[in-house]
Amino acid sequence: MNMSTAQYRLSAGIADNLVAILEEAIVFLELRPNERLTEEEVAERYGVSRSPVRDALRSLEREGLVMREARKGIWVTPMSLRDFDEVYTCRIALEAIAAEQAARSTNTALKDRLWQVLDDMKQAREAGDARLFFKHDVQGSELIYEMADNVTLRRLLRGLEKQALRYRYHLYQRNRDVVDLSFNDTTRVFRAIVDGDAEQSHALERDLIERIWSEARDVIRVDFGEGRK
């Protein structure tokens, strides 16, 4: 199991901490797609008993980050062009709705925080730090979801976001043009949201997701293959 060399020691039975650490390792591709996981190795690595490991792996399975099959074991969920297409087809509509509803929000404090996120994204972009840019970009998405204040929409997005995050990070790391595209278009989306322009926010967010999807498909195909037939 190709984990970071840093040693973690968690309180026994605290599965949530383990879930967060393993999620990060999967999203940042430190645990690679199709990589096999065992309860024994994870337990030894983090100094916990098998029980919280079992709980953590079940949680990751529900989130679609790991897969399990009888007599074959547990492994990190594959990435592929087909999966990327499925995730982004759904994201286009849902993210656009979130931006539209965020624009309708009267929570000016949250809207003002978008500018700080944008400034953080700019600095990370100028430093060439794809990982930090990604983290700030995700913060911006979370602010939009919070402003949208739609429990059902948030639940649907949560079902997609774990898989989507892996692709987003991979693209930012792999292709500087995608970072530039994301920053420039996100600037326009944030401005429309702060201005309260719901129609424009919807259109800009939809266009942003569609453009990234279209421009990234060849990269995903080369790096991860077509996927299941």
PDB file of C-alpha atoms in Angstrom:
ATOM      1  CA  MET A   1       0.000   0.000   0.000  1.00  0.00           C
ATOM      2  CA  ASN A   2       1.619   3.208  -1.194  1.00  0.00           C
ATOM      3  CA  MET A   3       1.008   5.562   1.700  1.00  0.00           C
ATOM      4  CA  SER A   4       2.922   8.669   2.700  1.00  0.00           C
ATOM      5  CA  THR A   5       6.026   8.073   4.779  1.00  0.00           C
ATOM      6  CA  ALA A   6       4.651  10.213   7.599  1.00  0.00           C
ATOM      7  CA  GLN A   7       3.570   8.163  10.584  1.00  0.00           C
ATOM      8  CA  TYR A   8       0.103   8.717  12.013  1.00  0.00           C
ATOM      9  CA  ARG A   9      -1.119   7.588  15.364  1.00  0.00           C
ATOM     10  CA  LEU A  10      -4.835   7.985  16.043  1.00  0.00           C
ATOM     11  CA  SER A  11      -6.836   7.339  19.153  1.00  0.00           C
ATOM     12  CA  ALA A  12      -8.211   3.825  18.995  1.00  0.00           C
ATOM     13  CA  GLY A  13     -11.840   3.736  17.886  1.00  0.00           C
ATOM     14  CA  ILE A  14     -11.876   7.210  16.289  1.00  0.00           C
ATOM     15  CA  ALA A  15     -12.890   6.164  12.790  1.00  0.00           C
ATOM     16  CA  ASP A  16     -13.773   9.690  11.644  1.00  0.00           C
ATOM     17  CA  ASN A  17     -10.139  10.793  11.873  1.00  0.00           C
ATOM     18  CA  LEU A  18      -9.098   7.795   9.843  1.00  0.00           C
ATOM     19  CA  VAL A  19     -11.782   8.463   7.234  1.00  0.00           C
ATOM     20  CA  ALA A  20     -10.538  12.039   6.787  1.00  0.00           C
ATOM     21  CA  ILE A  21      -6.909  10.943   6.419  1.00  0.00           C
ATOM     22  CA  LEU A  22      -7.709   8.177   3.943  1.00  0.00           C
ATOM     23  CA  GLU A  23     -10.048  10.466   1.980  1.00  0.00           C
ATOM     24  CA  GLU A  24      -7.259  12.994   1.581  1.00  0.00           C
ATOM     25  CA  ALA A  25      -4.807  10.310   0.481  1.00  0.00           C
ATOM     26  CA  ILE A  26      -7.280   9.099  -2.154  1.00  0.00           C
ATOM     27  CA  VAL A  27      -8.282  12.570  -3.397  1.00  0.00           C
ATOM     28  CA  PHE A  28      -4.641  13.606  -3.737  1.00  0.00           C
ATOM     29  CA  LEU A  29      -3.864  10.310  -5.478  1.00  0.00           C
ATOM     30  CA  GLU A  30      -1.371   9.225  -2.844  1.00  0.00           C
ATOM     31  CA  LEU A  31      -3.498   6.095  -2.773  1.00  0.00           C
ATOM     32  CA  ARG A  32      -3.806   5.364  -6.471  1.00  0.00           C
ATOM     33  CA  PRO A  33      -6.914   4.159  -8.326  1.00  0.00           C
ATOM     34  CA  ASN A  34      -7.165   0.342  -8.150  1.00  0.00           C
ATOM     35  CA  GLU A  35      -4.672   0.182  -5.271  1.00  0.00           C
ATOM     36  CA  ARG A  36      -5.450  -2.682  -2.906  1.00  0.00           C
ATOM     37  CA  LEU A  37      -6.166  -1.946   0.757  1.00  0.00           C
ATOM     38  CA  THR A  38      -6.214  -4.342   3.675  1.00  0.00           C
ATOM     39  CA  GLU A  39      -7.541  -3.806   7.174  1.00  0.00           C
ATOM     40  CA  GLU A  40      -4.322  -5.171   8.633  1.00  0.00           C
ATOM     41  CA  GLU A  41      -2.038  -2.734   6.801  1.00  0.00           C
ATOM     42  CA  VAL A  42      -4.230   0.288   7.524  1.00  0.00           C
ATOM     43  CA  ALA A  43      -4.516  -0.642  11.212  1.00  0.00           C
ATOM     44  CA  GLU A  44      -0.768  -1.086  11.534  1.00  0.00           C
ATOM     45  CA  ARG A  45      -0.045   2.120   9.679  1.00  0.00           C
ATOM     46  CA  TYR A  46      -2.180   4.323  11.911  1.00  0.00           C
ATOM     47  CA  GLY A  47      -1.782   2.480  15.189  1.00  0.00           C
ATOM     48  CA  VAL A  48      -5.469   1.640  15.633  1.00  0.00           C
ATOM     49  CA  SER A  49      -7.452  -1.523  16.087  1.00  0.00           C
ATOM     50  CA  ARG A  50      -9.191  -3.326  13.250  1.00  0.00           C
ATOM     51  CA  SER A  51     -12.630  -2.077  14.341  1.00  0.00           C
ATOM     52  CA  PRO A  52     -12.198   1.633  13.411  1.00  0.00           C
ATOM     53  CA  VAL A  53     -10.421   0.589  10.226  1.00  0.00           C
ATOM     54  CA  ARG A  54     -13.399  -1.542   9.260  1.00  0.00           C
ATOM     55  CA  ASP A  55     -15.759   1.375   9.981  1.00  0.00           C
ATOM     56  CA  ALA A  56     -13.602   3.804   8.004  1.00  0.00           C
ATOM     57  CA  LEU A  57     -13.433   1.541   4.970  1.00  0.00           C
ATOM     58  CA  ARG A  58     -17.207   1.080   5.043  1.00  0.00           C
ATOM     59  CA  SER A  59     -17.636   4.859   5.105  1.00  0.00           C
ATOM     60  CA  LEU A  60     -15.270   5.257   2.155  1.00  0.00           C
ATOM     61  CA  GLU A  61     -17.188   2.542   0.326  1.00  0.00           C
ATOM     62  CA  ARG A  62     -20.450   4.464   0.811  1.00  0.00           C
ATOM     63  CA  GLU A  63     -18.771   7.564  -0.593  1.00  0.00           C
ATOM     64  CA  GLY A  64     -17.626   5.656  -3.655  1.00  0.00           C
ATOM     65  CA  LEU A  65     -13.922   6.024  -2.907  1.00  0.00           C
ATOM     66  CA  VAL A  66     -13.240   2.349  -2.303  1.00  0.00           C
ATOM     67  CA  MET A  67     -14.783  -0.839  -3.663  1.00  0.00           C
ATOM     68  CA  ARG A  68     -15.228  -4.222  -2.047  1.00  0.00           C
ATOM     69  CA  GLU A  69     -15.875  -7.622  -3.553  1.00  0.00           C
ATOM     70  CA  ALA A  70     -16.210 -10.954  -1.797  1.00  0.00           C
ATOM     71  CA  ARG A  71     -13.025 -13.025  -1.912  1.00  0.00           C
ATOM     72  CA  LYS A  72     -11.251 -10.278  -3.848  1.00  0.00           C
ATOM     73  CA  GLY A  73     -10.836  -7.699  -1.106  1.00  0.00           C
ATOM     74  CA  ILE A  74     -10.933  -3.903  -1.021  1.00  0.00           C
ATOM     75  CA  TRP A  75      -9.315  -1.453  -3.414  1.00  0.00           C
ATOM     76  CA  VAL A  76      -9.373   2.226  -4.295  1.00  0.00           C
ATOM     77  CA  THR A  77     -12.133   2.935  -6.813  1.00  0.00           C
ATOM     78  CA  PRO A  78     -10.819   3.162 -10.391  1.00  0.00           C
ATOM     79  CA  MET A  79     -10.814   6.383 -12.379  1.00  0.00           C
ATOM     80  CA  SER A  80     -11.704   6.411 -16.069  1.00  0.00           C
ATOM     81  CA  LEU A  81     -13.076   8.535 -18.874  1.00  0.00           C
ATOM     82  CA  ARG A  82     -16.490   6.940 -18.531  1.00  0.00           C
ATOM     83  CA  ASP A  83     -16.632   7.708 -14.814  1.00  0.00           C
ATOM     84  CA  PHE A  84     -15.374  11.246 -15.462  1.00  0.00           C
ATOM     85  CA  ASP A  85     -18.114  11.770 -18.067  1.00  0.00           C
ATOM     86  CA  GLU A  86     -20.799  10.480 -15.705  1.00  0.00           C
ATOM     87  CA  VAL A  87     -19.636  12.665 -12.815  1.00  0.00           C
ATOM     88  CA  TYR A  88     -19.312  15.825 -14.886  1.00  0.00           C
ATOM     89  CA  THR A  89     -22.611  15.333 -16.711  1.00  0.00           C
ATOM     90  CA  CYS A  90     -24.299  15.500 -13.315  1.00  0.00           C
ATOM     91  CA  ARG A  91     -22.074  18.272 -11.964  1.00  0.00           C
ATOM     92  CA  ILE A  92     -22.955  20.644 -14.787  1.00  0.00           C
ATOM     93  CA  ALA A  93     -26.596  20.893 -13.793  1.00  0.00           C
ATOM     94  CA  LEU A  94     -26.154  20.746 -10.016  1.00  0.00           C
ATOM     95  CA  GLU A  95     -23.283  23.230  -9.738  1.00  0.00           C
ATOM     96  CA  ALA A  96     -25.160  25.688 -11.952  1.00  0.00           C
ATOM     97  CA  ILE A  97     -28.212  25.474  -9.686  1.00  0.00           C
ATOM     98  CA  ALA A  98     -26.002  25.986  -6.622  1.00  0.00           C
ATOM     99  CA  ALA A  99     -24.455  29.142  -8.143  1.00  0.00           C
ATOM    100  CA  GLU A 100     -27.878  30.485  -9.083  1.00  0.00           C
ATOM    101  CA  GLN A 101     -29.282  29.953  -5.601  1.00  0.00           C
ATOM    102  CA  ALA A 102     -26.132  31.381  -4.002  1.00  0.00           C
ATOM    103  CA  ALA A 103     -26.639  34.566  -6.027  1.00  0.00           C
ATOM    104  CA  ARG A 104     -30.134  34.870  -4.563  1.00  0.00           C
ATOM    105  CA  SER A 105     -28.737  34.661  -1.024  1.00  0.00           C
ATOM    106  CA  THR A 106     -28.887  37.728   1.210  1.00  0.00           C
ATOM    107  CA  ASN A 107     -25.929  36.516   3.291  1.00  0.00           C
ATOM    108  CA  THR A 108     -23.473  39.288   2.451  1.00  0.00           C
ATOM    109  CA  ALA A 109     -20.890  38.002   4.935  1.00  0.00           C
ATOM    110  CA  LEU A 110     -20.538  34.749   3.007  1.00  0.00           C
ATOM    111  CA  LYS A 111     -20.473  36.599  -0.291  1.00  0.00           C
ATOM    112  CA  ASP A 112     -17.666  38.824   0.960  1.00  0.00           C
ATOM    113  CA  ARG A 113     -15.618  35.732   1.856  1.00  0.00           C
ATOM    114  CA  LEU A 114     -15.562  34.772  -1.821  1.00  0.00           C
ATOM    115  CA  TRP A 115     -13.101  37.596  -2.495  1.00  0.00           C
ATOM    116  CA  GLN A 116     -10.651  36.253   0.088  1.00  0.00           C
ATOM    117  CA  VAL A 117     -10.906  32.799  -1.461  1.00  0.00           C
ATOM    118  CA  LEU A 118     -10.274  34.295  -4.884  1.00  0.00           C
ATOM    119  CA  ASP A 119      -7.214  36.134  -3.588  1.00  0.00           C
ATOM    120  CA  ASP A 120      -5.904  32.896  -2.057  1.00  0.00           C
ATOM    121  CA  MET A 121      -6.479  31.108  -5.369  1.00  0.00           C
ATOM    122  CA  LYS A 122      -4.598  33.840  -7.197  1.00  0.00           C
ATOM    123  CA  GLN A 123      -1.587  33.574  -4.907  1.00  0.00           C
ATOM    124  CA  ALA A 124      -1.486  29.777  -5.193  1.00  0.00           C
ATOM    125  CA  ARG A 125      -1.779  30.034  -8.969  1.00  0.00           C
ATOM    126  CA  GLU A 126       1.066  32.538  -9.179  1.00  0.00           C
ATOM    127  CA  ALA A 127       3.194  30.279  -6.955  1.00  0.00           C
ATOM    128  CA  GLY A 128       2.464  27.306  -9.214  1.00  0.00           C
ATOM    129  CA  ASP A 129       1.075  25.371  -6.230  1.00  0.00           C
ATOM    130  CA  ALA A 130      -1.656  23.173  -7.749  1.00  0.00           C
ATOM    131  CA  ARG A 131      -2.465  21.462  -4.451  1.00  0.00           C
ATOM    132  CA  LEU A 132      -3.015  24.747  -2.601  1.00  0.00           C
ATOM    133  CA  PHE A 133      -4.975  26.190  -5.535  1.00  0.00           C
ATOM    134  CA  PHE A 134      -7.204  23.122  -5.429  1.00  0.00           C
ATOM    135  CA  LYS A 135      -7.822  23.489  -1.680  1.00  0.00           C
ATOM    136  CA  HIS A 136      -8.867  27.125  -2.037  1.00  0.00           C
ATOM    137  CA  ASP A 137     -11.039  26.276  -5.038  1.00  0.00           C
ATOM    138  CA  VAL A 138     -12.835  23.655  -2.967  1.00  0.00           C
ATOM    139  CA  GLN A 139     -13.351  26.246  -0.212  1.00  0.00           C
ATOM    140  CA  GLY A 140     -15.035  28.464  -2.777  1.00  0.00           C
ATOM    141  CA  SER A 141     -17.352  25.646  -3.816  1.00  0.00           C
ATOM    142  CA  GLU A 142     -18.256  24.991  -0.177  1.00  0.00           C
ATOM    143  CA  LEU A 143     -19.117  28.658   0.322  1.00  0.00           C
ATOM    144  CA  ILE A 144     -21.405  28.552  -2.709  1.00  0.00           C
ATOM    145  CA  TYR A 145     -23.147  25.445  -1.368  1.00  0.00           C
ATOM    146  CA  GLU A 146     -23.573  27.129   2.013  1.00  0.00           C
ATOM    147  CA  MET A 147     -25.063  30.237   0.423  1.00  0.00           C
ATOM    148  CA  ALA A 148     -27.407  28.152  -1.713  1.00  0.00           C
ATOM    149  CA  ASP A 149     -28.868  26.805   1.544  1.00  0.00           C
ATOM    150  CA  ASN A 150     -30.582  23.881  -0.167  1.00  0.00           C
ATOM    151  CA  VAL A 151     -30.388  20.647   1.820  1.00  0.00           C
ATOM    152  CA  THR A 152     -31.487  18.391  -1.034  1.00  0.00           C
ATOM    153  CA  LEU A 153     -29.069  19.998  -3.494  1.00  0.00           C
ATOM    154  CA  ARG A 154     -26.219  19.701  -0.981  1.00  0.00           C
ATOM    155  CA  ARG A 155     -26.995  16.020  -0.468  1.00  0.00           C
ATOM    156  CA  LEU A 156     -26.895  15.376  -4.202  1.00  0.00           C
ATOM    157  CA  LEU A 157     -23.638  17.283  -4.595  1.00  0.00           C
ATOM    158  CA  ARG A 158     -22.085  15.445  -1.674  1.00  0.00           C
ATOM    159  CA  GLY A 159     -22.804  12.183  -3.455  1.00  0.00           C
ATOM    160  CA  LEU A 160     -20.743  13.408  -6.414  1.00  0.00           C
ATOM    161  CA  GLU A 161     -18.059  15.530  -4.872  1.00  0.00           C
ATOM    162  CA  LYS A 162     -15.696  12.859  -3.571  1.00  0.00           C
ATOM    163  CA  GLN A 163     -15.244  11.368  -7.027  1.00  0.00           C
ATOM    164  CA  ALA A 164     -15.215  14.803  -8.629  1.00  0.00           C
ATOM    165  CA  LEU A 165     -12.471  16.018  -6.283  1.00  0.00           C
ATOM    166  CA  ARG A 166     -10.058  13.372  -7.522  1.00  0.00           C
ATOM    167  CA  TYR A 167     -10.523  14.490 -11.097  1.00  0.00           C
ATOM    168  CA  ARG A 168     -10.333  18.190 -10.215  1.00  0.00           C
ATOM    169  CA  TYR A 169      -7.048  17.768  -8.373  1.00  0.00           C
ATOM    170  CA  HIS A 170      -5.547  15.560 -11.065  1.00  0.00           C
ATOM    171  CA  LEU A 171      -6.397  18.115 -13.761  1.00  0.00           C
ATOM    172  CA  TYR A 172      -4.970  21.049 -11.793  1.00  0.00           C
ATOM    173  CA  GLN A 173      -1.790  19.106 -11.143  1.00  0.00           C
ATOM    174  CA  ARG A 174      -1.524  17.851 -14.705  1.00  0.00           C
ATOM    175  CA  ASN A 175      -2.456  20.904 -16.759  1.00  0.00           C
ATOM    176  CA  ARG A 176      -1.697  24.541 -15.940  1.00  0.00           C
ATOM    177  CA  ASP A 177      -4.182  25.628 -18.604  1.00  0.00           C
ATOM    178  CA  VAL A 178      -7.005  24.115 -16.531  1.00  0.00           C
ATOM    179  CA  VAL A 179      -5.833  26.089 -13.489  1.00  0.00           C
ATOM    180  CA  ASP A 180      -5.903  29.286 -15.553  1.00  0.00           C
ATOM    181  CA  LEU A 181      -9.319  28.457 -16.976  1.00  0.00           C
ATOM    182  CA  SER A 182     -10.710  27.672 -13.546  1.00  0.00           C
ATOM    183  CA  PHE A 183      -9.342  30.871 -11.998  1.00  0.00           C
ATOM    184  CA  ASN A 184     -10.512  33.199 -14.761  1.00  0.00           C
ATOM    185  CA  ASP A 185     -14.004  31.727 -14.998  1.00  0.00           C
ATOM    186  CA  THR A 186     -14.372  31.396 -11.220  1.00  0.00           C
ATOM    187  CA  THR A 187     -13.642  35.116 -10.945  1.00  0.00           C
ATOM    188  CA  ARG A 188     -16.599  35.806 -13.226  1.00  0.00           C
ATOM    189  CA  VAL A 189     -18.844  33.385 -11.331  1.00  0.00           C
ATOM    190  CA  PHE A 190     -17.980  34.944  -7.962  1.00  0.00           C
ATOM    191  CA  ARG A 191     -18.638  38.441  -9.295  1.00  0.00           C
ATOM    192  CA  ALA A 192     -22.073  37.432 -10.596  1.00  0.00           C
ATOM    193  CA  ILE A 193     -22.940  35.769  -7.270  1.00  0.00           C
ATOM    194  CA  VAL A 194     -21.891  38.814  -5.237  1.00  0.00           C
ATOM    195  CA  ASP A 195     -23.877  41.054  -7.603  1.00  0.00           C
ATOM    196  CA  GLY A 196     -26.927  38.879  -7.050  1.00  0.00           C
ATOM    197  CA  ASP A 197     -27.272  38.049 -10.735  1.00  0.00           C
ATOM    198  CA  ALA A 198     -28.840  34.589 -10.488  1.00  0.00           C
ATOM    199  CA  GLU A 199     -29.298  34.020 -14.222  1.00  0.00           C
ATOM    200  CA  GLN A 200     -25.722  34.997 -15.041  1.00  0.00           C
ATOM    201  CA  SER A 201     -24.339  32.938 -12.154  1.00  0.00           C
ATOM    202  CA  HIS A 202     -26.144  29.865 -13.457  1.00  0.00           C
ATOM    203  CA  ALA A 203     -24.901  30.392 -17.008  1.00  0.00           C
ATOM    204  CA  LEU A 204     -21.288  31.117 -16.043  1.00  0.00           C
ATOM    205  CA  GLU A 205     -21.004  28.153 -13.680  1.00  0.00           C
ATOM    206  CA  ARG A 206     -22.523  25.837 -16.255  1.00  0.00           C
ATOM    207  CA  ASP A 207     -20.089  27.105 -18.879  1.00  0.00           C
ATOM    208  CA  LEU A 208     -17.121  26.668 -16.521  1.00  0.00           C
ATOM    209  CA  ILE A 209     -17.905  23.021 -15.758  1.00  0.00           C
ATOM    210  CA  GLU A 210     -18.652  22.257 -19.417  1.00  0.00           C
ATOM    211  CA  ARG A 211     -15.385  23.813 -20.603  1.00  0.00           C
ATOM    212  CA  ILE A 212     -13.263  21.929 -18.085  1.00  0.00           C
ATOM    213  CA  TRP A 213     -15.072  18.707 -18.953  1.00  0.00           C
ATOM    214  CA  SER A 214     -14.581  19.198 -22.678  1.00  0.00           C
ATOM    215  CA  GLU A 215     -10.938  20.246 -22.489  1.00  0.00           C
ATOM    216  CA  ALA A 216      -9.943  17.539 -20.005  1.00  0.00           C
ATOM    217  CA  ARG A 217     -11.449  14.445 -21.617  1.00  0.00           C
ATOM    218  CA  ASP A 218      -8.364  13.558 -23.659  1.00  0.00           C
ATOM    219  CA  VAL A 219      -6.125  13.889 -20.595  1.00  0.00           C
ATOM    220  CA  ILE A 220      -8.379  11.602 -18.552  1.00  0.00           C
ATOM    221  CA  ARG A 221      -8.548   9.068 -21.389  1.00  0.00           C
ATOM    222  CA  VAL A 222      -4.742   8.940 -21.665  1.00  0.00           C
ATOM    223  CA  ASP A 223      -4.114   8.792 -17.918  1.00  0.00           C
ATOM    224  CA  PHE A 224      -6.869   6.415 -16.813  1.00  0.00           C
ATOM    225  CA  GLY A 225      -8.331   4.725 -19.871  1.00  0.00           C
ATOM    226  CA  GLU A 226     -11.831   4.510 -21.283  1.00  0.00           C
ATOM    227  CA  GLY A 227     -13.336   2.548 -18.397  1.00  0.00           C
ATOM    228  CA  ARG A 228     -15.938  -0.178 -18.352  1.00  0.00           C
ATOM    229  CA  LYS A 229     -17.679  -1.033 -21.602  1.00  0.00           C
TER     230      LYS A 229
END
